[in-house]
Short mmCIF file of C-alpha atoms and ligand atoms in Angstrom, two decimals:
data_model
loop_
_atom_site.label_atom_id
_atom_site.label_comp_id
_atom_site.label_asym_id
_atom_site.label_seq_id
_atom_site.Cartn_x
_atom_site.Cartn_y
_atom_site.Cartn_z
CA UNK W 1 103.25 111.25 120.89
CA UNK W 2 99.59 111.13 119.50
CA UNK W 3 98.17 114.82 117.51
CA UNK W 4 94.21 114.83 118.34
CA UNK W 5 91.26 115.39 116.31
CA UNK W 6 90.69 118.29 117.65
CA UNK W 7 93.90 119.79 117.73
CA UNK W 8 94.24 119.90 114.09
CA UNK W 9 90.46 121.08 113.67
CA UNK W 10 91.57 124.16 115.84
CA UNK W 11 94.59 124.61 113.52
CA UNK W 12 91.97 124.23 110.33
CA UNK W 13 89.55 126.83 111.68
CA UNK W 14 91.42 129.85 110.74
CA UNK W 15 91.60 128.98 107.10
CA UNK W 16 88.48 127.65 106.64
CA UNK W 17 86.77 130.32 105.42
CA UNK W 18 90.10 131.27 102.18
CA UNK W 19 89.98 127.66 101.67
CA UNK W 20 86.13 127.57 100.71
CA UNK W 21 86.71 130.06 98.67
CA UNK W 22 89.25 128.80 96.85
CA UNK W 23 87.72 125.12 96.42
CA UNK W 24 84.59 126.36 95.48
CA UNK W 25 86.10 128.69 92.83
CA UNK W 26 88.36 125.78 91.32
CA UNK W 27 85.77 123.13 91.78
CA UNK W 28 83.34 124.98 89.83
CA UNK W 29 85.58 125.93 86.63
CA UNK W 30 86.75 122.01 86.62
CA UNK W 31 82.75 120.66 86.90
CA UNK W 32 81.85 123.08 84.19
CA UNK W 33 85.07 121.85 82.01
CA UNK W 34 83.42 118.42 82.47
CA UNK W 35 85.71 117.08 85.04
CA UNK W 36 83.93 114.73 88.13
CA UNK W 37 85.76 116.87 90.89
CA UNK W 38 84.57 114.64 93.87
CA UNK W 39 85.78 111.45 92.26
CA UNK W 40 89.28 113.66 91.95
CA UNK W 41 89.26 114.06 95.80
CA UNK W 42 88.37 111.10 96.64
CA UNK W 43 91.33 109.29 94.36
CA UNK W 44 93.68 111.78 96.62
CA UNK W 45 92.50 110.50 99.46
CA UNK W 46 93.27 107.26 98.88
CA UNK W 47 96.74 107.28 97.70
CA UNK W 48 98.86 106.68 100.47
CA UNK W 49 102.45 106.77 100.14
CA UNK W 50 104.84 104.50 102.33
CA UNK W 51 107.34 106.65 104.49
CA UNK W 52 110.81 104.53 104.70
CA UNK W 53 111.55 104.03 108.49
CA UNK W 54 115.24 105.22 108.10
CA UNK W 55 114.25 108.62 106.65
CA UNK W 56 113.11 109.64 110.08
CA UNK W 57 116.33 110.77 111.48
CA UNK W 58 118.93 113.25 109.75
CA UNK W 59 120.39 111.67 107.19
CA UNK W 60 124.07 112.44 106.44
CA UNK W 61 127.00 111.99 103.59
CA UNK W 62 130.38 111.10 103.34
CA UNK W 63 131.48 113.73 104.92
CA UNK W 64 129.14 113.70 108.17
CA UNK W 65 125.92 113.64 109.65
CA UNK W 66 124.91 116.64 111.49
CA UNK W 67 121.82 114.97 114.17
CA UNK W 68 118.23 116.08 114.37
CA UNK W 69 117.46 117.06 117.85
CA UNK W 70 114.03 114.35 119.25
CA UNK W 71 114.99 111.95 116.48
CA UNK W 72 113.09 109.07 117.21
CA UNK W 73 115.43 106.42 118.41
CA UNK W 74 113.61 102.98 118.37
CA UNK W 75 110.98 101.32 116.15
CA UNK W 76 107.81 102.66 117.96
CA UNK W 77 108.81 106.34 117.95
CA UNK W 78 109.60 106.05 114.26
CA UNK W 79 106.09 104.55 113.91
CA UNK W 80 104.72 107.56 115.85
CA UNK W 81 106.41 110.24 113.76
CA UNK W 82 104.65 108.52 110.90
CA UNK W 83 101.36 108.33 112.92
CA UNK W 84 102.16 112.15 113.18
CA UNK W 85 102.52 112.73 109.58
CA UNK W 86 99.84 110.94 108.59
CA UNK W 87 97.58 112.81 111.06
CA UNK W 88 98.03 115.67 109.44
CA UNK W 89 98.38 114.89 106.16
CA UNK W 90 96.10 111.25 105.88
CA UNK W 91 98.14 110.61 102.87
CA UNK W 92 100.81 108.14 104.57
CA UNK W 93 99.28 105.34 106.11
CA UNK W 94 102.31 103.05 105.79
CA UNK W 95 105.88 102.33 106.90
CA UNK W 96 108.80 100.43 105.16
CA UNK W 97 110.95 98.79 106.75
CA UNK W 98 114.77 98.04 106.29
CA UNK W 99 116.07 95.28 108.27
CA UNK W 100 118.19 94.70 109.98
CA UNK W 101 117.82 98.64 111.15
CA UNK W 102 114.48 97.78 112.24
CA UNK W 103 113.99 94.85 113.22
CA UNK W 104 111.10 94.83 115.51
CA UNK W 105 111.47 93.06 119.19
CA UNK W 106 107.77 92.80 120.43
CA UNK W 107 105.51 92.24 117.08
CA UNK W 108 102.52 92.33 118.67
CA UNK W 109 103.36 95.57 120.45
CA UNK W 110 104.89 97.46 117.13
CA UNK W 111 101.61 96.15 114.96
CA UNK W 112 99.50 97.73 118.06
CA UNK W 113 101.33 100.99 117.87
CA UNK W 114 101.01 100.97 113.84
CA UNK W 115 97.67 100.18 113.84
CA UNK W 116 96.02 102.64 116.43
CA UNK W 117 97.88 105.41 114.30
CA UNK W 118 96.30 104.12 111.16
CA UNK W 119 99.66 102.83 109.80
CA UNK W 120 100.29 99.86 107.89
CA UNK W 121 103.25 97.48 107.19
CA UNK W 122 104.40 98.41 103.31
CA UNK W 123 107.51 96.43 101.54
CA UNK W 124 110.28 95.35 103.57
CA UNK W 125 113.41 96.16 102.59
CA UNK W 126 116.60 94.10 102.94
CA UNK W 127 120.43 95.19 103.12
CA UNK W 128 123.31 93.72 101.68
CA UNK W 129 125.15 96.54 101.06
CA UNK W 130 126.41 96.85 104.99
CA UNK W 131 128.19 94.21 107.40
CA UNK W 132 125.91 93.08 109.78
CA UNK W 133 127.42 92.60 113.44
CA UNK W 134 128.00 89.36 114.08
CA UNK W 135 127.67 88.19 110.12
CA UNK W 136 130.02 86.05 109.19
CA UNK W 137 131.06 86.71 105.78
CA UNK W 138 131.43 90.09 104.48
CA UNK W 139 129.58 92.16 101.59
CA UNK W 140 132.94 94.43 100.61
CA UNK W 141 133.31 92.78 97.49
CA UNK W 142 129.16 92.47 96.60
CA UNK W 143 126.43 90.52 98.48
CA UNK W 144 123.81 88.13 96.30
CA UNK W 145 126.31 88.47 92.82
CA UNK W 146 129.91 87.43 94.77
CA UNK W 147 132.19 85.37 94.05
CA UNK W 148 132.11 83.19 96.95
CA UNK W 149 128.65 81.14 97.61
CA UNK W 150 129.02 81.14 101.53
CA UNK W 151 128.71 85.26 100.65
CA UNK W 152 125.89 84.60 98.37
CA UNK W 153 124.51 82.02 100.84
CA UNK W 154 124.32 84.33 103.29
CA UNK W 155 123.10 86.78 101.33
CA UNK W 156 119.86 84.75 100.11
CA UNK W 157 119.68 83.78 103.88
CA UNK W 158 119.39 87.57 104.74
CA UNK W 159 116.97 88.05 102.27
CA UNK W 160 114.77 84.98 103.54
CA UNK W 161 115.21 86.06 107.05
CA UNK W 162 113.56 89.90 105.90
CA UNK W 163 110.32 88.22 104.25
CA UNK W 164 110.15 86.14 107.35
CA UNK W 165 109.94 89.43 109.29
CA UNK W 166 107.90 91.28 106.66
CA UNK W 167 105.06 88.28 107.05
CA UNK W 168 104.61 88.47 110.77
CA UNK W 169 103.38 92.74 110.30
CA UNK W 170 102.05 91.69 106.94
CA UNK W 171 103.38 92.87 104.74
CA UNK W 172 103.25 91.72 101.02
CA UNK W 173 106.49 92.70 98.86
CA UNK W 174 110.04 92.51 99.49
CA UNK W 175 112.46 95.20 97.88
CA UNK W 176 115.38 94.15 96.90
CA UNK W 177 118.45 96.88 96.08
CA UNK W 178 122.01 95.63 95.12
CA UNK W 179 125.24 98.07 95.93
CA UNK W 180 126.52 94.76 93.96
CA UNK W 181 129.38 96.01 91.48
CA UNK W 182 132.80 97.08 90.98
CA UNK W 183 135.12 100.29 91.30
CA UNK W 184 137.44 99.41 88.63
CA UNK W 185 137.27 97.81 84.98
CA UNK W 186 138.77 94.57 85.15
CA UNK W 187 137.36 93.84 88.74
CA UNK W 188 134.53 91.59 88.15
CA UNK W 189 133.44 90.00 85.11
CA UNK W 190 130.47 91.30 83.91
CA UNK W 191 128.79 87.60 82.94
CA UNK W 192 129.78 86.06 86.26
CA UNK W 193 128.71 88.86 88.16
CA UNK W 194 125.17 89.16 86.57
CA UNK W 195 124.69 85.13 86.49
CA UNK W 196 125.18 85.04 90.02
CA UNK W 197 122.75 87.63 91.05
CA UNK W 198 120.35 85.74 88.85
CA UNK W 199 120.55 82.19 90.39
CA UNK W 200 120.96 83.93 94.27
CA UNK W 201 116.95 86.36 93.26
CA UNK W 202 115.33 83.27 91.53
CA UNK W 203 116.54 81.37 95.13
CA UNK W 204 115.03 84.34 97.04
CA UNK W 205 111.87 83.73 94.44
CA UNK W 206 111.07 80.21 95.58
CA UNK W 207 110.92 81.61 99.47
CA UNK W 208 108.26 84.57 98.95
CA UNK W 209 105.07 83.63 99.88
CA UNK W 210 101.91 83.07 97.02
CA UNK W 211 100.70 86.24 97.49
CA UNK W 212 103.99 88.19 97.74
CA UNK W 213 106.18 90.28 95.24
CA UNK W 214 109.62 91.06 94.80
CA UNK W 215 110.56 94.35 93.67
CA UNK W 216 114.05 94.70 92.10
CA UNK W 217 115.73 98.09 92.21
CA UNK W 218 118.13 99.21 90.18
CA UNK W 219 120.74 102.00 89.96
CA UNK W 220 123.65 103.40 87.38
CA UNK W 221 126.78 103.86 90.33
CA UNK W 222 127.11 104.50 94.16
CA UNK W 223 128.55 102.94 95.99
CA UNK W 224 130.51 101.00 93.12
CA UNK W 225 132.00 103.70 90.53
CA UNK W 226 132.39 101.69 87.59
CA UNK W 227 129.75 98.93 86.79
CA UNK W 228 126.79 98.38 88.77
CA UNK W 229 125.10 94.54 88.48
CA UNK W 230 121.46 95.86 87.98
CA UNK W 231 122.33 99.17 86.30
CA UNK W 232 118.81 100.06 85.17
CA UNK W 233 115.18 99.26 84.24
CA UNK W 234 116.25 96.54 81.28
CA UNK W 235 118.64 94.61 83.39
CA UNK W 236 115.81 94.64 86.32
CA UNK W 237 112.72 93.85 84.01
CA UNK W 238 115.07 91.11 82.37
CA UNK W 239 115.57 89.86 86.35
CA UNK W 240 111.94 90.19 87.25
CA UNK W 241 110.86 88.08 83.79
CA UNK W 242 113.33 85.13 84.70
CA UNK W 243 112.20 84.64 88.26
CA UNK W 244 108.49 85.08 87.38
CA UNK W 245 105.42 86.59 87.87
CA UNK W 246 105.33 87.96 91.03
CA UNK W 247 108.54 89.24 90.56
CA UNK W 248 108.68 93.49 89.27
CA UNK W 249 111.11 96.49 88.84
CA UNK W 250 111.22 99.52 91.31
CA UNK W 251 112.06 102.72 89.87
CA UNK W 252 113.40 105.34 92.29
CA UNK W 253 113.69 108.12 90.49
CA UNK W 254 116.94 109.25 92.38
CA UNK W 255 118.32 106.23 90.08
CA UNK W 256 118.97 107.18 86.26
CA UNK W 257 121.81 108.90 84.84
CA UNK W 258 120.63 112.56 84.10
CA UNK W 259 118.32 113.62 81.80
CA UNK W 260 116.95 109.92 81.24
CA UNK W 261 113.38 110.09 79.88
CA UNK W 262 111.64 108.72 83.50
CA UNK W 263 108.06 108.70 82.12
CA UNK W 264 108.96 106.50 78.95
CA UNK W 265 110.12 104.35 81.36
CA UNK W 266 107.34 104.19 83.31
CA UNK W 267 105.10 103.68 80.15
CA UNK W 268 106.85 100.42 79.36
CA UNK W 269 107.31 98.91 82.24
CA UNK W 270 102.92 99.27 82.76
CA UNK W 271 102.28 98.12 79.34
CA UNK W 272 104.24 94.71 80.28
CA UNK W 273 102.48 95.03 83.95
CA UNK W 274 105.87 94.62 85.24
CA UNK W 275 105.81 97.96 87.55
CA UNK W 276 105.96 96.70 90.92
CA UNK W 277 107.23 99.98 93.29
CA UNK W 278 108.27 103.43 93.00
CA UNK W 279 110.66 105.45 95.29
CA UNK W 280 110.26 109.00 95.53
CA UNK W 281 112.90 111.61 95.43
CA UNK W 282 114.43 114.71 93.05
CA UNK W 283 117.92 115.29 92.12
CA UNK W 284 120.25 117.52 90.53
CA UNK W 285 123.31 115.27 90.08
CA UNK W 286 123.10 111.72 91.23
CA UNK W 287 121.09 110.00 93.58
CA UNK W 288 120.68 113.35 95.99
CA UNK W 289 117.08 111.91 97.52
CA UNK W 290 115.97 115.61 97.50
CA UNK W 291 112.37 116.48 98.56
CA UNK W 292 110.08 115.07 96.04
CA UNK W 293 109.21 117.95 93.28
CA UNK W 294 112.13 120.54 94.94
CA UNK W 295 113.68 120.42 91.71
CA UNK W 296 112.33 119.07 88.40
CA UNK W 297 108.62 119.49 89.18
CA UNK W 298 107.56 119.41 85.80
CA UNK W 299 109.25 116.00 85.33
CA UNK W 300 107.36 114.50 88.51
CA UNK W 301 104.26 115.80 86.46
CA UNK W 302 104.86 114.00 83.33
CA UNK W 303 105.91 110.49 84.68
CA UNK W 304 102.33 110.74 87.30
CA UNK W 305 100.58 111.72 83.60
CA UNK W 306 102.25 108.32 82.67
CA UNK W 307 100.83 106.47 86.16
CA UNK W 308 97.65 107.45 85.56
CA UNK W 309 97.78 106.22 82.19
CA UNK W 310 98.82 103.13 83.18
CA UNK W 311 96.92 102.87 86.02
CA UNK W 312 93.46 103.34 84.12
CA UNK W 313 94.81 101.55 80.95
CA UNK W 314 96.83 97.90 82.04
CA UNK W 315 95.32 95.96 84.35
CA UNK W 316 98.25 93.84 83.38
CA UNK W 317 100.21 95.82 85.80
CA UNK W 318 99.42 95.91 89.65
CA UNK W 319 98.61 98.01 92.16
CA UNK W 320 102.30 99.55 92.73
CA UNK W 321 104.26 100.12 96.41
CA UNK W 322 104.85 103.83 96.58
CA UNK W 323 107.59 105.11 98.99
CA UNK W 324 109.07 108.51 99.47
CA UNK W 325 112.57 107.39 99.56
CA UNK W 326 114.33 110.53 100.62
CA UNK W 327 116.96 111.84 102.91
CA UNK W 328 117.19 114.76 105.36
CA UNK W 329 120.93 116.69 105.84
CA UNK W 330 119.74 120.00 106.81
CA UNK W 331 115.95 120.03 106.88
CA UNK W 332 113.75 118.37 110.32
CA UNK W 333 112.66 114.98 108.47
CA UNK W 334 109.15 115.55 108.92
CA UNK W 335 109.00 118.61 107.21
CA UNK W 336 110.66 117.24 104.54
CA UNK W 337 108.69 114.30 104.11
CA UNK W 338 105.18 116.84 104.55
CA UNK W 339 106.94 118.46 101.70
CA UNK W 340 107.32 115.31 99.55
CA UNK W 341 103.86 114.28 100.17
CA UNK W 342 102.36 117.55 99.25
CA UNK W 343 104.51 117.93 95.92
CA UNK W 344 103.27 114.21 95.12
CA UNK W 345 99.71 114.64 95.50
CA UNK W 346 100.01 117.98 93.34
CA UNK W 347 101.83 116.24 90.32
CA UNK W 348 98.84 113.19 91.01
CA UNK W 349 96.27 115.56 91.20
CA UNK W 350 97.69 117.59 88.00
CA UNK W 351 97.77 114.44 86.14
CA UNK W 352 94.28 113.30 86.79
CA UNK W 353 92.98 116.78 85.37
CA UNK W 354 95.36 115.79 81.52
CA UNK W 355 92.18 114.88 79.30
CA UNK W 356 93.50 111.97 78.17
CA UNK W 357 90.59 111.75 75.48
CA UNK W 358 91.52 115.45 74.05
CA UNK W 359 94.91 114.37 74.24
CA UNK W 360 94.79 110.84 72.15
CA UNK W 361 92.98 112.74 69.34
CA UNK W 362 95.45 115.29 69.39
CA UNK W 363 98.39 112.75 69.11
CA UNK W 364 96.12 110.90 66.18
CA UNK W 365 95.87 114.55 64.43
CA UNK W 366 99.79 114.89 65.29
CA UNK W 367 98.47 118.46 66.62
CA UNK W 368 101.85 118.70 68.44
CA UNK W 369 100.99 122.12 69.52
CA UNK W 370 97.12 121.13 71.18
CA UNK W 371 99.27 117.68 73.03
CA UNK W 372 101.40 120.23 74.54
CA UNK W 373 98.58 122.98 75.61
CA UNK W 374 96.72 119.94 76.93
CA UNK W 375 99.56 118.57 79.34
CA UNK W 376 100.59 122.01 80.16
CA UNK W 377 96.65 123.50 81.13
CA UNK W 378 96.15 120.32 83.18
CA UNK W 379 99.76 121.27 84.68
CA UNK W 380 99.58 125.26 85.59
CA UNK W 381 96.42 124.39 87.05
CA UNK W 382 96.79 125.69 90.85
CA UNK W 383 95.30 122.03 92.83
CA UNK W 384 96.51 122.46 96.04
CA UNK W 385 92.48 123.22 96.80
CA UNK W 386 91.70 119.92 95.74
CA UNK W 387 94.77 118.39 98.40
CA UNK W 388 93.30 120.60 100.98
CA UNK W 389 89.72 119.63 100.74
CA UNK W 390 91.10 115.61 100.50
CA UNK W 391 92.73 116.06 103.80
CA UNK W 392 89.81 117.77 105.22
CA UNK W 393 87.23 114.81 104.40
CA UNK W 394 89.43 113.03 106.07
CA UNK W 395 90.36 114.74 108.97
CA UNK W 396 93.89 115.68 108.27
CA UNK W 397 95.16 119.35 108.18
CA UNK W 398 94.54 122.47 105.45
CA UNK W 399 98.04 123.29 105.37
CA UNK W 400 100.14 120.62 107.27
CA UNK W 401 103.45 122.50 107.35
CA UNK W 402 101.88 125.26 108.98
CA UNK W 403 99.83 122.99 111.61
CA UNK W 404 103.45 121.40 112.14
CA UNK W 405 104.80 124.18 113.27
CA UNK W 406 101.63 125.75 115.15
CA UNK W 407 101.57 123.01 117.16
CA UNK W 408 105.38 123.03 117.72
CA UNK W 409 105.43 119.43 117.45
CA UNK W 410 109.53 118.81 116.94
CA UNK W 411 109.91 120.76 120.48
CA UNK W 412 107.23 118.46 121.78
CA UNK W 413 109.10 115.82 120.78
CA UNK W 414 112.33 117.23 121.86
CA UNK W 415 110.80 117.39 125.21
CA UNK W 416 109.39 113.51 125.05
CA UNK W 417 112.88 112.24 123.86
CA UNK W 418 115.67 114.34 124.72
CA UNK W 419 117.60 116.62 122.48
CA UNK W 420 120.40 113.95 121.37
CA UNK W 421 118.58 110.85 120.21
CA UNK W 422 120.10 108.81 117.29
CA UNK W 423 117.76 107.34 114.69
CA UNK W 424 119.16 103.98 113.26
CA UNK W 425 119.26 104.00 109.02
CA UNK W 426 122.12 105.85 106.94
C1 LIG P 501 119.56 103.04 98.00
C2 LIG P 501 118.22 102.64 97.41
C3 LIG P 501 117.37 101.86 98.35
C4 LIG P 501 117.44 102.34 99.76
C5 LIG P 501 118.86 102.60 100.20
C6 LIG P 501 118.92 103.14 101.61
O1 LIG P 501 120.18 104.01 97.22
O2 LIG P 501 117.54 103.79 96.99
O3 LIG P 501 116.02 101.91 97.94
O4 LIG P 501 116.94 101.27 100.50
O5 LIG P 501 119.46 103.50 99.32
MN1 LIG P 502 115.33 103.58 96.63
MN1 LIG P 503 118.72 105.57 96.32
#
């Protein structure tokens, strides 16, 4: 299913008129405070955020998985829900792929679908932390850090095998997340354990292509309870410096034990140019994948203040693979994921409005009460004109929750696919 131009300009017409007002009113205040408001928009409407293709479907927990009626239930549909959310919001113009849950049959076809809806081929993601059918060895007792090289083997094979994949849709980065670890103390030793994963990444390393990166993630616990192999950004950057330059840390946010300090994080990791990807997310506990800014929006805020930073400040440090990496249990996916994008571009938005020349001669001053005004101004500023009138320019929707709905698209889809389709992922 394919939204039209014109459908979502009928949707926009009725809030034209509030949201001219309410640009113009913003837009003004933020020219006269010295700000370049069309450079602002424009920014917005370039950052496009990758859309992971297993968060498409309900997702589920231990306990159960509770289905999403239309779910899309093969490669191209989950290419056209993206096609649908980009439509409306022209702020995800890319898909992720994990593999083997999607690995496509016809490439030609699937890079036809993606690229009539505008979508492109982002970092492809491989798995190790599941039995594949048919695989020979098994990953219960960890995948590229075992104990046993035919595991490992096959392991570095799978990864191989993904970038293969990845190449043929173009992609350019490979993420790599270990469930590598151990339940109980005493169950693997520590030195092994990391040494392995080591040797089996720098073996990936010498298969990714020139212009390729690897992206290591890392993560405290889940699934292993006790030790983790890459528990966090040190062990990852330490990873990413052995096997070599095109080799970076991912930092899903979902991923830190709580109350870490995210942003400082961040900071470092741009200042060595050794960012490489970023997952999207909130949490409460663990590693909920909660809508994007549902919880700690403040948070979100400060580490995009950091990304900017970084972004206009290290040109040691790439452009970075952004991904909402979130999952649905009781909310329709794209709605969600509309939600995530919004709450994204707000803390982005927010960020570019921090004055970061007010606020580095604050810091030299140590006026600790002006670096806090400044950060908080930039963040109680209302932006969601400036997100409306970047979708607009580019023909997305005002409000695209509210077009969503209007144009009862999950029913549509319901109707296209059936009411008890089963999307592949978690
Ligand atoms: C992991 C991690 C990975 C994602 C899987 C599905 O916790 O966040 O990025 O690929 O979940
Ligand atoms: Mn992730
Ligand atoms: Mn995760």
């Amino acid at each position: 299913m394919k939204i039209q131009q014109e459908q979502v300009s009928t949707v926009n017409k009725s809030e034209l008129s509030a949201h001219n007002d309410s640009f113009d009113f913003l837009a003004n205040k933020l020219t006269k405070n010295g700000y370049n408001v069309d450079n602002i928009v424009s920014k917005l409407g370039e950052f496009q955020v990758a859309i992971p293709s297993w968060a498409l479907g309900a997702g589920g927990t231990r306990f159960g998985r509770f289905s999403f009626f239309g779910e899309p239930s093969n490669l191209e549909q989950k290419i056209e829900d993206v096609g649908l959310i980009h439509s409306l919001t022209q702020t995800a113009g890319a898909v992720s792929l994990h593999i083997p849950w999607d690995v496509p049959s016809d490439y030609k076809a699937i890079k036809e679908v993606a690229t009539s809806l505008d979508v492109k081929f982002d970092s492809v993601n491989s798995n190790t932390f599941q039995n594949q059918k048919d695989s020979k060895e098994s990953y219960k007792f960890g995948s590229l850090s075992n104990t046993s090289e035919a595991v490992r083997q096959q392991a570095i094979q799978h990864n191989l095998d993904v970038i293969n994949i990845g190449n043929q849709l173009d992609s350019k980065s490979l993420t790599v997340w270990l469930a590598d670890g151990s339940c109980f103390p005493g169950q693997n030793n520590f030195q092994t354990a990391f040494q392995n994963a080591q040797n089996s990444l720098k073996d990936i390393y010498k298969g990714l292509p020139d212009d390729w990166k690897m992206l290591i993630e890392y993560k405290p616990y889940e699934p292993n309870f006790y030790s983790t192999v890459i528990q966090d950004w040190g062990t990852s950057f330490m990873l990413a410096n052995e096997c070599g330059e095109k080799a970076y840390t991912l930092v899903d946010l979902g991923h830190h034990l709580p109350n870490s300090n995210i942003e400082q994080i961040v900071s470092v990791l741009m200042l060595k140019g050794k960012l490489g990807g970023f997952h999207f997310n909130d949490s409460k506990y663990g590693d909920d994948d909660l809508t994007a800014g549902c919880i700690k929006p403040y948070a979100l805020f400060l580490i995009f203040n950091e990304l900017v930073y970084g972004m206009q400040n290290n040109p040691q440090n790439p452009d970075l693979a952004w991904m909402i990496d979130a999952s649905h249990n009781v909310k329709d996916p794209l709605e969600d994921l509309i939600q995530s994008l919004e709450a994204i571009q707000e803390a982005y938005a927010k960020a570019m409005l921090v004055d970061q020349d007010l606020l580095k001669a604050a810091q030299m001053d140590n006026d600790v009460v002006k670096c806090q005004e400044i950060l908080q101004d930039a963040y109680r500023t209302d932006v969601r004109p400036l997100l409306e009138k970047a979708r607009l320019n580019r023909g997305g929707a005002l409000n695209p929750i509210k077009a969503y709905r209007s144009l009862d698209l999950r029913n549509h889809l319901i109707t296209e696919r059936g009411k008890h389709t089963i999307a592949t992922g978690l």
